[in-house]
Amino acid sequence: MSNLKVSITVNGERKEAEIEPRMLLVHFIREVAGLTGTHVGCDTTNCGACTVLLDGRAVKSCTVLAAQANGKKVTTIEGLSKGENKLHPVQKAFVDKHGLQCGFCTSGMIMTSFWLLNKKRKLSEEEIREAISGNLCRCTGYESIVDSIQEAERRMDESEEYIEEEIPARRGR
Amino acid sequence: MMPPAFEYMAPTDVDEAIDLLNRYGDDAKILAGGQSLLPLLKSRITSIPYLISLSEVKDISYITDGKNSLKIGAMTLDADLEYSPTVRKNFPILSDALGQLADPLVRNMGTVGGNLSHGDPSNDLPSVMLALDATFKIRGKSGEREVHSRDFYMDTFVTALEHGEILTEISVPYWPAASGGAYVKFRKGTWNFSVAGVAVQLQLDNEIVKKAGIAITSMGPTALKASEAENYLKGKKLTAENVRHAAELVVAASQPSSDSYGSVEYKKEILRRISVQAIKKAQTRAEVK
Amino acid sequence: MDLTEKLVSGKGNFVDDINMPGMLHLSFVRSPYARAKILRIKGGITWKDVDLKMASVGEGATKGFEYLEHPVLAKDYVGYVGQPVAAVYADSPYEAEDLAETSVEVDYEPLKAIVDPEMSLTAEPMYPGLKSNLLADKYLGADFEIKDAPVIIEDRFVNHRIATDPIEPRGIVAAYDGNRLTVWVSTQSVHSLKEGFCEIMHLEPESVRVIQTDTGGAFGLKGGIYPEYIVAAYLAMREKRPVKWIETRREHLLASRPGRGVVGKMKLYADRTGKILGIKGDVIVDSGAFAGGSGEFSARFIAMQLTGPYEIKNAYIHAMSVLTNKVPQGPYRGAGRPEAAFFIERMVDRLADELEMDPVEIRLKNATTAPYVSPTGLTVEASKPFLESAVKAMGYHDHVRKGNTGFGWFVLVPATMPGETARILVDGGTVKVWLGGNAHGQRHDLFVRSILSDELGIDPSVVEWQKGDTDQLEDGVGAWGSRSAMMGGSALVEAARKLRKEVENKYGKYSPQKLLEGKWDSYEFFHYDKPYNNLGANLITVHQDDLGVIHVRECISYYDLGKVLNMDNVIGQNAGGCAEGIGQTLYEGLMFDENGQMMTSSIADAGVVTADLVPRYKLLLHKSESSLPSRAKGLGEAPTIGTPVALARAIEVATGLRIRETPINPEYLLSAKKFH
Ligand SMILES: Cc1cc2nc3c(=O)[nH]c(=O)nc-3n(C[C@H](O)[C@H](O)[C@H](O)COP(=O)(O)OP(=O)(O)OC[C@H]3O[C@@H](n4cnc5c(N)ncnc54)[C@H](O)[C@@H]3O)c2cc1C
Ligand code: FES
Ligand code: FES
């Protein structure tokens, strides 16, 4: 099988590599870009531990080929904090509201929350629960995660000082 | 789990994709969003030597108002259709289905064309298209043809798509005023897929049903159109009795099999109940407009 | 950055995040049959390379079933689908998976599988030389006869097997420098693992080091040692290259040790006033195909707890662990406790219905009024005062008036024995702490900080909780069985007090400044070999919709936790456990066909709950203190014990159906009278 050359912009940095066509985006992120914050928790596209933003949309990177992301923009958990110690309000809220226990689902949860809050505000609890229904957490029972997202929403309303992601305008009508 | 090796090609227009499909014959398959295909490859249930990706093809992802119908490009993301204002306004039945299809992350990658082409009887969009009387535009080496949704589903994972053909556009006819629809789905516990789903679209004229489109999900080898129920409702008022009878006819159209999610009888009972719910919801929506 | 800040920034260090030059990736070839003879194996690493047997270590470890021991790699026989038969390796995980598919040939001769544990009781023995398929067989209590008991109720209950399903699957990296084997592993106990490596591979303790990575949940799964770990260590030693193995979710469902899988057949004797006169029963544990899981231990453990918080004078229980052609059973959060509570609480609810009494009234009638040791050996304090305050605090009667309410309560038996270790190292102004049990998501960092800031008067931010490392702490037990705050916390309190003394001895007076300026190292093994049980109660309300589906509305816990070391920690443990309890009751199960093939295909199919299916949780505390140095009582498993019993009852009230099984079949729920 012939290798493919791809160029993917990960957290603003262009990564070029020759890869096997079958390489999953999650492995490109972890092995090629060396960013291990994106996790793998299942093989059936259920858990969302691998969630990243692909051109502004939250997707499960274990079910995207790196080749499909060629020429596109990927944002991972590592791309949310500005500089070393500046956490994004969503990250900060997860710390303060105990939105994590073991922390394995956390990157994915935060990426989904980040996508959600960039897209829409004034979310009802039901909408939040629905939006994270593709992300499994076995530790928290979800309550503290919902609290964290609500807290993040409050903080994002108040502050402008964080990384934003352009969520694509809906195409067509 | 990781997919077995394959060659990957990403042509930039549909004709080139068709050429590639024809060149590699049985060894090639279209890759749309990959949300059905990649899990299959990862579990190594199947292997596909040549994947022809449509992700770089331009002009195949759109939602536009045609004269008589809504045109949806095959590569339109489920999520884009879900949030489309036209769909929200004119086709709540589609919004219902899309809002419950898989999860929000899968919908950000999965495509309408992929959902319809896969031929999985558990996919939600086929029955909605059957209820709405949609037609599919298919392009192959010898040109373009249109196939009515009713003639598209032949068997599990088998559709009217011939080898080397691509589904390019779905066209959903506008229903006249006083129409409305609903999709009701009964989930498999914590799983997204359904034990049963039912799509109902109604056109009313002073409380009388002028036209009905009804189809079901997960209840047989393919999505199934409940033609007898559709015909029965035509010209009738939606009395409790008529609704119940129509639901009975929907059940009669189903061909469920028993599995760990329930017996045939149970699945039919669920279908009976959600059919009543869907008809009532469709009626309410038709009356509001 | 502290631990949580790292985890929210993607800077955790989970086992799959480790990459080393020259690292090899392992993949396994597994049995496709539940029971078969192996006629021939060609290719890969096989038993010819690693002719070793597994030992039983960790939670519920048992010894003495030598000929039933699980081989590291199968030799001439396989006993369950998913059993490791051969291993392959490559430079990348993709290639390793390709090789597993293509490079090993195995010829099997399939045999008739024994799938159902009750059928196994009367089936031909699974192995030559066995008289029956009983792996463990014990009677607890004493036989009794009650002539003409006014009420006799008999019933049968099942908790199906469930996958532990932490979101991070199992995984290990092993490396060997010619002298010493070092493994990095996602675990609940580096010390159990070290013991396991030494025993199975005949290694000296000095030549093994086990280091815990960030551990992405465990719930009982990661306390023990597994064949895959031994093969990884073997290969690392043979090739002198680091070796990584990461479990896939498919492998997890098939071949890691699941929990529950228990049948309870109960008989209850009572008089017409509701006083329970005695219980008899059979506990049948679906142990799987080999010893070494927790199966043979858990039957007895469940039987012991069957008298619950009640003063039951007569009890006689037959505890049986039965061989089946499935992967060995293991501990899953609760590990025997939820099963016992489910069986006895369902029986007490049946009695209430039989006598048309309020379920709480029946419970009050039978609660203990003084410390009590039951015929099966369960120690209970006076449970009646607890029950009275629970009923009041939870507003039981108001809820009952509103309808569809279920109440359940239980004795939590934490795994206190034999105590736990702790080490405090003060150097350069920071305070590092190791506990003998290794957290896998319970946030020990939180209570460690609380304890040390209390005991030593230091700022919590200088305290750094450390992951397990056998080189940093010489011995230890493990994080399971609701024991960490009690045992680990007590060891830490004692170590801190020792430290305080040392500072005092040196400077005449203790001060935090003096402590932080110096270099100190304090170790403590807090020995404890008695039970220390506590009580808990849960209340749940539900709604059943037109399709028979149950929606949990309210989920209230009322627990006696002793001193709360850290409130956020406690709230988090309760919430997570309630979600798992709801999951077990309504959704979670591993299903097998008659050939022992697993029908459950994914983590979604296995029933792990999603955010849209669970309610908010409420935790109320019963004020008390324990006499342990940490003043804490057990918590971690409480919600997985109390939630299923309360939920099952709420569903009985809402549907009029008798609940005997988890997960509850949705089809059964639709058979409720109101629908017909
Ligand atoms: C966890 C999970 C849950 C899910 N739950 C649901 C659910 O509840 N309901 C539901 O409906 N679906 C569900 N799905 C399936 C999902 O909707 C898929 O996205 C969809 O079925 C396929 O769309 P795709 O674009 O990803 O297609 P792909 O996976 O890329 O392709 C699917 C098949 O269609 C063919 N194909 C694709 N596009 C074309 C085309 N334009 N012309 C010809 N052939 C084409 C491909 O060759 C392939 O055989 C779920 C998927 C996952 C992973
Ligand atoms: S790893 Fe991607 S969904 Fe589980
Ligand atoms: S915090 Fe452990 S899985 Fe979510």
GROMACS .gro file of N, CA, C and O and ligand atoms in nm, chain A residues 44-46 60 63 68, chain B residues 29-39 54 60 74-75 78 100-103 106 109-120 122-126 161 165-168 185 191-194, ligand 1:
model
  269
   44THR      N    1  -1.584   0.138   1.903
   44THR     CA    2  -1.712   0.139   1.835
   44THR      C    3  -1.774   0.279   1.830
   44THR      O    4  -1.896   0.293   1.815
   45THR      N    5  -1.691   0.382   1.845
   45THR     CA    6  -1.737   0.519   1.827
   45THR      C    7  -1.842   0.560   1.931
   45THR      O    8  -1.927   0.643   1.905
   46ASN      N    9  -1.835   0.502   2.049
   46ASN     CA   10  -1.933   0.533   2.151
   46ASN      C   11  -1.885   0.629   2.260
   46ASN      O   12  -1.964   0.705   2.314
   60LYS      N   13  -1.543   1.253   1.659
   60LYS     CA   14  -1.471   1.146   1.728
   60LYS      C   15  -1.351   1.106   1.642
   60LYS      O   16  -1.367   1.041   1.538
   63THR      N   17  -1.274   0.783   1.460
   63THR     CA   18  -1.358   0.740   1.349
   63THR      C   19  -1.349   0.841   1.234
   63THR      O   20  -1.447   0.872   1.167
   68GLN      N   21  -0.872   1.198   0.580
   68GLN     CA   22  -0.992   1.281   0.565
   68GLN      C   23  -0.972   1.421   0.623
   68GLN      O   24  -1.046   1.513   0.590
  202LYS      N   25  -1.492   0.112  -0.261
  202LYS     CA   26  -1.615   0.162  -0.200
  202LYS      C   27  -1.601   0.311  -0.174
  202LYS      O   28  -1.491   0.361  -0.152
  203ILE      N   29  -1.716   0.377  -0.176
  203ILE     CA   30  -1.719   0.520  -0.143
  203ILE      C   31  -1.702   0.537   0.008
  203ILE      O   32  -1.760   0.463   0.087
  204LEU      N   33  -1.624   0.636   0.046
  204LEU     CA   34  -1.618   0.677   0.186
  204LEU      C   35  -1.681   0.815   0.195
  204LEU      O   36  -1.633   0.910   0.133
  205ALA      N   37  -1.789   0.825   0.271
  205ALA     CA   38  -1.852   0.957   0.290
  205ALA      C   39  -1.803   1.010   0.425
  205ALA      O   40  -1.688   1.045   0.440
  206GLY      N   41  -1.890   1.010   0.528
  206GLY     CA   42  -1.844   1.054   0.660
  206GLY      C   43  -1.767   0.946   0.735
  206GLY      O   44  -1.698   0.972   0.832
  207GLY      N   45  -1.784   0.824   0.691
  207GLY     CA   46  -1.711   0.713   0.752
  207GLY      C   47  -1.769   0.664   0.883
  207GLY      O   48  -1.714   0.575   0.946
  208GLN      N   49  -1.884   0.717   0.925
  208GLN     CA   50  -1.934   0.682   1.057
  208GLN      C   51  -2.000   0.544   1.061
  208GLN      O   52  -2.022   0.488   1.168
  209SER      N   53  -2.026   0.488   0.945
  209SER     CA   54  -2.067   0.347   0.942
  209SER      C   55  -1.951   0.262   0.892
  209SER      O   56  -1.926   0.154   0.945
  210LEU      N   57  -1.882   0.313   0.792
  210LEU     CA   58  -1.778   0.233   0.728
  210LEU      C   59  -1.655   0.213   0.818
  210LEU      O   60  -1.602   0.103   0.828
  211LEU      N   61  -1.610   0.320   0.882
  211LEU     CA   62  -1.488   0.305   0.962
  211LEU      C   63  -1.507   0.212   1.083
  211LEU      O   64  -1.420   0.129   1.110
  212PRO      N   65  -1.619   0.221   1.155
  212PRO     CA   66  -1.637   0.122   1.262
  212PRO      C   67  -1.634  -0.022   1.210
  212PRO      O   68  -1.579  -0.111   1.274
  227LEU      N   69  -1.517   1.099  -0.067
  227LEU     CA   70  -1.586   1.213  -0.130
  227LEU      C   71  -1.557   1.344  -0.056
  227LEU      O   72  -1.617   1.446  -0.087
  233ILE      N   73  -2.115   1.908  -0.347
  233ILE     CA   74  -2.201   1.792  -0.322
  233ILE      C   75  -2.255   1.800  -0.179
  233ILE      O   76  -2.321   1.712  -0.129
  247ALA      N   77  -2.561   1.502  -0.132
  247ALA     CA   78  -2.540   1.376  -0.058
  247ALA      C   79  -2.439   1.392   0.055
  247ALA      O   80  -2.449   1.326   0.158
  248MET      N   81  -2.339   1.479   0.038
  248MET     CA   82  -2.236   1.492   0.141
  248MET      C   83  -2.272   1.594   0.250
  248MET      O   84  -2.189   1.630   0.332
  251ASP      N   85  -2.513   1.543   0.859
  251ASP     CA   86  -2.636   1.527   0.935
  251ASP      C   87  -2.663   1.652   1.020
  251ASP      O   88  -2.775   1.701   1.028
  273GLN      N   89  -3.224   1.278   1.697
  273GLN     CA   90  -3.209   1.153   1.774
  273GLN      C   91  -3.114   1.056   1.706
  273GLN      O   92  -3.094   0.945   1.753
  274LEU      N   93  -3.059   1.097   1.593
  274LEU     CA   94  -2.974   1.006   1.516
  274LEU      C   95  -2.834   1.003   1.579
  274LEU      O   96  -2.771   1.107   1.595
  275ALA      N   97  -2.789   0.886   1.616
  275ALA     CA   98  -2.657   0.869   1.678
  275ALA      C   99  -2.641   0.970   1.791
  275ALA      O  100  -2.728   0.987   1.874
  276ASP      N  101  -2.528   1.042   1.795
  276ASP     CA  102  -2.507   1.145   1.895
  276ASP      C  103  -2.454   1.269   1.824
  276ASP      O  104  -2.419   1.262   1.707
  279VAL      N  105  -2.123   1.224   1.622
  279VAL     CA  106  -2.135   1.141   1.501
  279VAL      C  107  -2.206   1.222   1.392
  279VAL      O  108  -2.169   1.217   1.275
  282MET      N  109  -2.006   1.441   1.160
  282MET     CA  110  -1.918   1.376   1.063
  282MET      C  111  -2.000   1.296   0.962
  282MET      O  112  -1.968   1.291   0.844
  283GLY      N  113  -2.107   1.233   1.007
  283GLY     CA  114  -2.189   1.149   0.920
  283GLY      C  115  -2.266   1.233   0.819
  283GLY      O  116  -2.302   1.348   0.846
  284THR      N  117  -2.291   1.175   0.703
  284THR     CA  118  -2.360   1.249   0.597
  284THR      C  119  -2.498   1.191   0.569
  284THR      O  120  -2.524   1.074   0.597
  285VAL      N  121  -2.581   1.275   0.511
  285VAL     CA  122  -2.716   1.232   0.475
  285VAL      C  123  -2.708   1.123   0.369
  285VAL      O  124  -2.774   1.019   0.379
  286GLY      N  125  -2.621   1.144   0.270
  286GLY     CA  126  -2.607   1.045   0.163
  286GLY      C  127  -2.557   0.912   0.217
  286GLY      O  128  -2.602   0.806   0.175
  287GLY      N  129  -2.462   0.918   0.309
  287GLY     CA  130  -2.407   0.795   0.367
  287GLY      C  131  -2.514   0.721   0.447
  287GLY      O  132  -2.526   0.599   0.437
  288ASN      N  133  -2.592   0.795   0.521
  288ASN     CA  134  -2.697   0.733   0.601
  288ASN      C  135  -2.798   0.661   0.511
  288ASN      O  136  -2.845   0.551   0.543
  289LEU      N  137  -2.827   0.723   0.397
  289LEU     CA  138  -2.927   0.665   0.307
  289LEU      C  139  -2.869   0.552   0.222
  289LEU      O  140  -2.939   0.457   0.189
  290SER      N  141  -2.740   0.562   0.184
  290SER     CA  142  -2.681   0.463   0.094
  290SER      C  143  -2.641   0.335   0.164
  290SER      O  144  -2.626   0.231   0.101
  291HIS      N  145  -2.617   0.344   0.293
  291HIS     CA  146  -2.562   0.230   0.366
  291HIS      C  147  -2.658   0.110   0.362
  291HIS      O  148  -2.615  -0.005   0.365
  292GLY      N  149  -2.788   0.139   0.356
  292GLY     CA  150  -2.884   0.030   0.349
  292GLY      C  151  -2.904  -0.042   0.480
  292GLY      O  152  -2.951  -0.155   0.485
  293ASP      N  153  -2.867   0.024   0.589
  293ASP     CA  154  -2.885  -0.037   0.721
  293ASP      C  155  -3.029  -0.013   0.765
  293ASP      O  156  -3.074   0.101   0.775
  295SER      N  157  -3.152  -0.015   1.038
  295SER     CA  158  -3.162   0.059   1.165
  295SER      C  159  -3.130   0.206   1.148
  295SER      O  160  -3.141   0.282   1.245
  296ASN      N  161  -3.085   0.248   1.033
  296ASN     CA  162  -3.061   0.390   1.013
  296ASN      C  163  -3.195   0.463   1.009
  296ASN      O  164  -3.295   0.409   0.960
  297ASP      N  165  -3.194   0.585   1.059
  297ASP     CA  166  -3.321   0.655   1.077
  297ASP      C  167  -3.371   0.731   0.954
  297ASP      O  168  -3.490   0.751   0.938
  298LEU      N  169  -3.276   0.778   0.871
  298LEU     CA  170  -3.322   0.864   0.763
  298LEU      C  171  -3.399   0.792   0.651
  298LEU      O  172  -3.490   0.852   0.592
  299PRO      N  173  -3.367   0.666   0.620
  299PRO     CA  174  -3.443   0.601   0.512
  299PRO      C  175  -3.594   0.605   0.532
  299PRO      O  176  -3.668   0.641   0.439
  334LEU      N  177  -2.849   0.128  -0.578
  334LEU     CA  178  -2.721   0.175  -0.630
  334LEU      C  179  -2.647   0.059  -0.695
  334LEU      O  180  -2.624  -0.044  -0.632
  338GLU      N  181  -2.185   0.344  -0.899
  338GLU     CA  182  -2.277   0.459  -0.895
  338GLU      C  183  -2.266   0.533  -0.762
  338GLU      O  184  -2.233   0.473  -0.659
  339ILE      N  185  -2.298   0.659  -0.770
  339ILE     CA  186  -2.293   0.742  -0.650
  339ILE      C  187  -2.427   0.813  -0.632
  339ILE      O  188  -2.486   0.862  -0.729
  340LEU      N  189  -2.473   0.817  -0.510
  340LEU     CA  190  -2.591   0.898  -0.478
  340LEU      C  191  -2.542   1.042  -0.466
  340LEU      O  192  -2.449   1.070  -0.389
  341THR      N  193  -2.600   1.133  -0.545
  341THR     CA  194  -2.550   1.270  -0.541
  341THR      C  195  -2.645   1.367  -0.474
  341THR      O  196  -2.602   1.465  -0.414
  358LYS      N  197  -3.895   0.745   1.786
  358LYS     CA  198  -3.795   0.639   1.789
  358LYS      C  199  -3.790   0.581   1.929
  358LYS      O  200  -3.791   0.654   2.028
  364TRP      N  201  -2.811   0.253   2.395
  364TRP     CA  202  -2.758   0.259   2.260
  364TRP      C  203  -2.840   0.357   2.178
  364TRP      O  204  -2.955   0.381   2.205
  365ASN      N  205  -2.777   0.414   2.073
  365ASN     CA  206  -2.849   0.512   1.993
  365ASN      C  207  -2.950   0.446   1.898
  365ASN      O  208  -3.053   0.503   1.868
  366PHE      N  209  -2.915   0.329   1.848
  366PHE     CA  210  -3.002   0.267   1.748
  366PHE      C  211  -3.135   0.227   1.811
  366PHE      O  212  -3.147   0.216   1.933
  367SER      N  213  -3.233   0.205   1.724
  367SER     CA  214  -3.368   0.185   1.777
  367SER      C  215  -3.411   0.040   1.777
  367SER      O  216  -3.365  -0.040   1.696
 1139LIG     C1  217  -2.199   0.537   1.759
 1139LIG     C2  218  -2.285   0.546   1.637
 1139LIG     C3  219  -2.420   0.552   1.652
 1139LIG     C4  220  -2.502   0.563   1.542
 1139LIG     N1  221  -2.636   0.571   1.561
 1139LIG     C5  222  -2.716   0.590   1.455
 1139LIG     C6  223  -2.855   0.609   1.469
 1139LIG     O1  224  -2.909   0.608   1.580
 1139LIG     N2  225  -2.931   0.627   1.358
 1139LIG     C7  226  -2.876   0.629   1.234
 1139LIG     O2  227  -2.947   0.648   1.138
 1139LIG     N3  228  -2.746   0.611   1.216
 1139LIG     C8  229  -2.664   0.593   1.323
 1139LIG     N4  230  -2.530   0.576   1.302
 1139LIG     C9  231  -2.479   0.569   1.165
 1139LIG    C10  232  -2.445   0.707   1.115
 1139LIG     O3  233  -2.561   0.780   1.098
 1139LIG    C11  234  -2.367   0.704   0.986
 1139LIG     O4  235  -2.313   0.828   0.971
 1139LIG    C12  236  -2.439   0.678   0.858
 1139LIG     O5  237  -2.510   0.556   0.864
 1139LIG    C13  238  -2.343   0.670   0.742
 1139LIG     O6  239  -2.306   0.794   0.698
 1139LIG     P1  240  -2.157   0.826   0.661
 1139LIG     O7  241  -2.156   0.952   0.587
 1139LIG     O8  242  -2.076   0.821   0.781
 1139LIG     O9  243  -2.124   0.708   0.558
 1139LIG     P2  244  -2.002   0.612   0.542
 1139LIG    O10  245  -1.980   0.536   0.664
 1139LIG    O11  246  -1.890   0.683   0.485
 1139LIG    O12  247  -2.063   0.517   0.431
 1139LIG    C14  248  -2.165   0.425   0.457
 1139LIG    C15  249  -2.193   0.341   0.333
 1139LIG    O13  250  -2.257   0.415   0.233
 1139LIG    C16  251  -2.179   0.421   0.114
 1139LIG     N5  252  -2.194   0.559   0.065
 1139LIG    C17  253  -2.177   0.671   0.139
 1139LIG     N6  254  -2.206   0.779   0.069
 1139LIG    C18  255  -2.241   0.736  -0.053
 1139LIG    C19  256  -2.283   0.802  -0.173
 1139LIG     N7  257  -2.297   0.934  -0.177
 1139LIG     N8  258  -2.313   0.727  -0.281
 1139LIG    C20  259  -2.301   0.593  -0.274
 1139LIG     N9  260  -2.263   0.525  -0.165
 1139LIG    C21  261  -2.233   0.595  -0.057
 1139LIG    C22  262  -2.042   0.382   0.156
 1139LIG    O14  263  -1.972   0.322   0.051
 1139LIG    C23  264  -2.069   0.287   0.267
 1139LIG    O15  265  -2.098   0.160   0.217
 1139LIG    C24  266  -2.447   0.566   1.411
 1139LIG    C25  267  -2.309   0.557   1.397
 1139LIG    C26  268  -2.228   0.548   1.508
 1139LIG    C27  269  -2.082   0.541   1.488
   0.00000   0.00000   0.00000
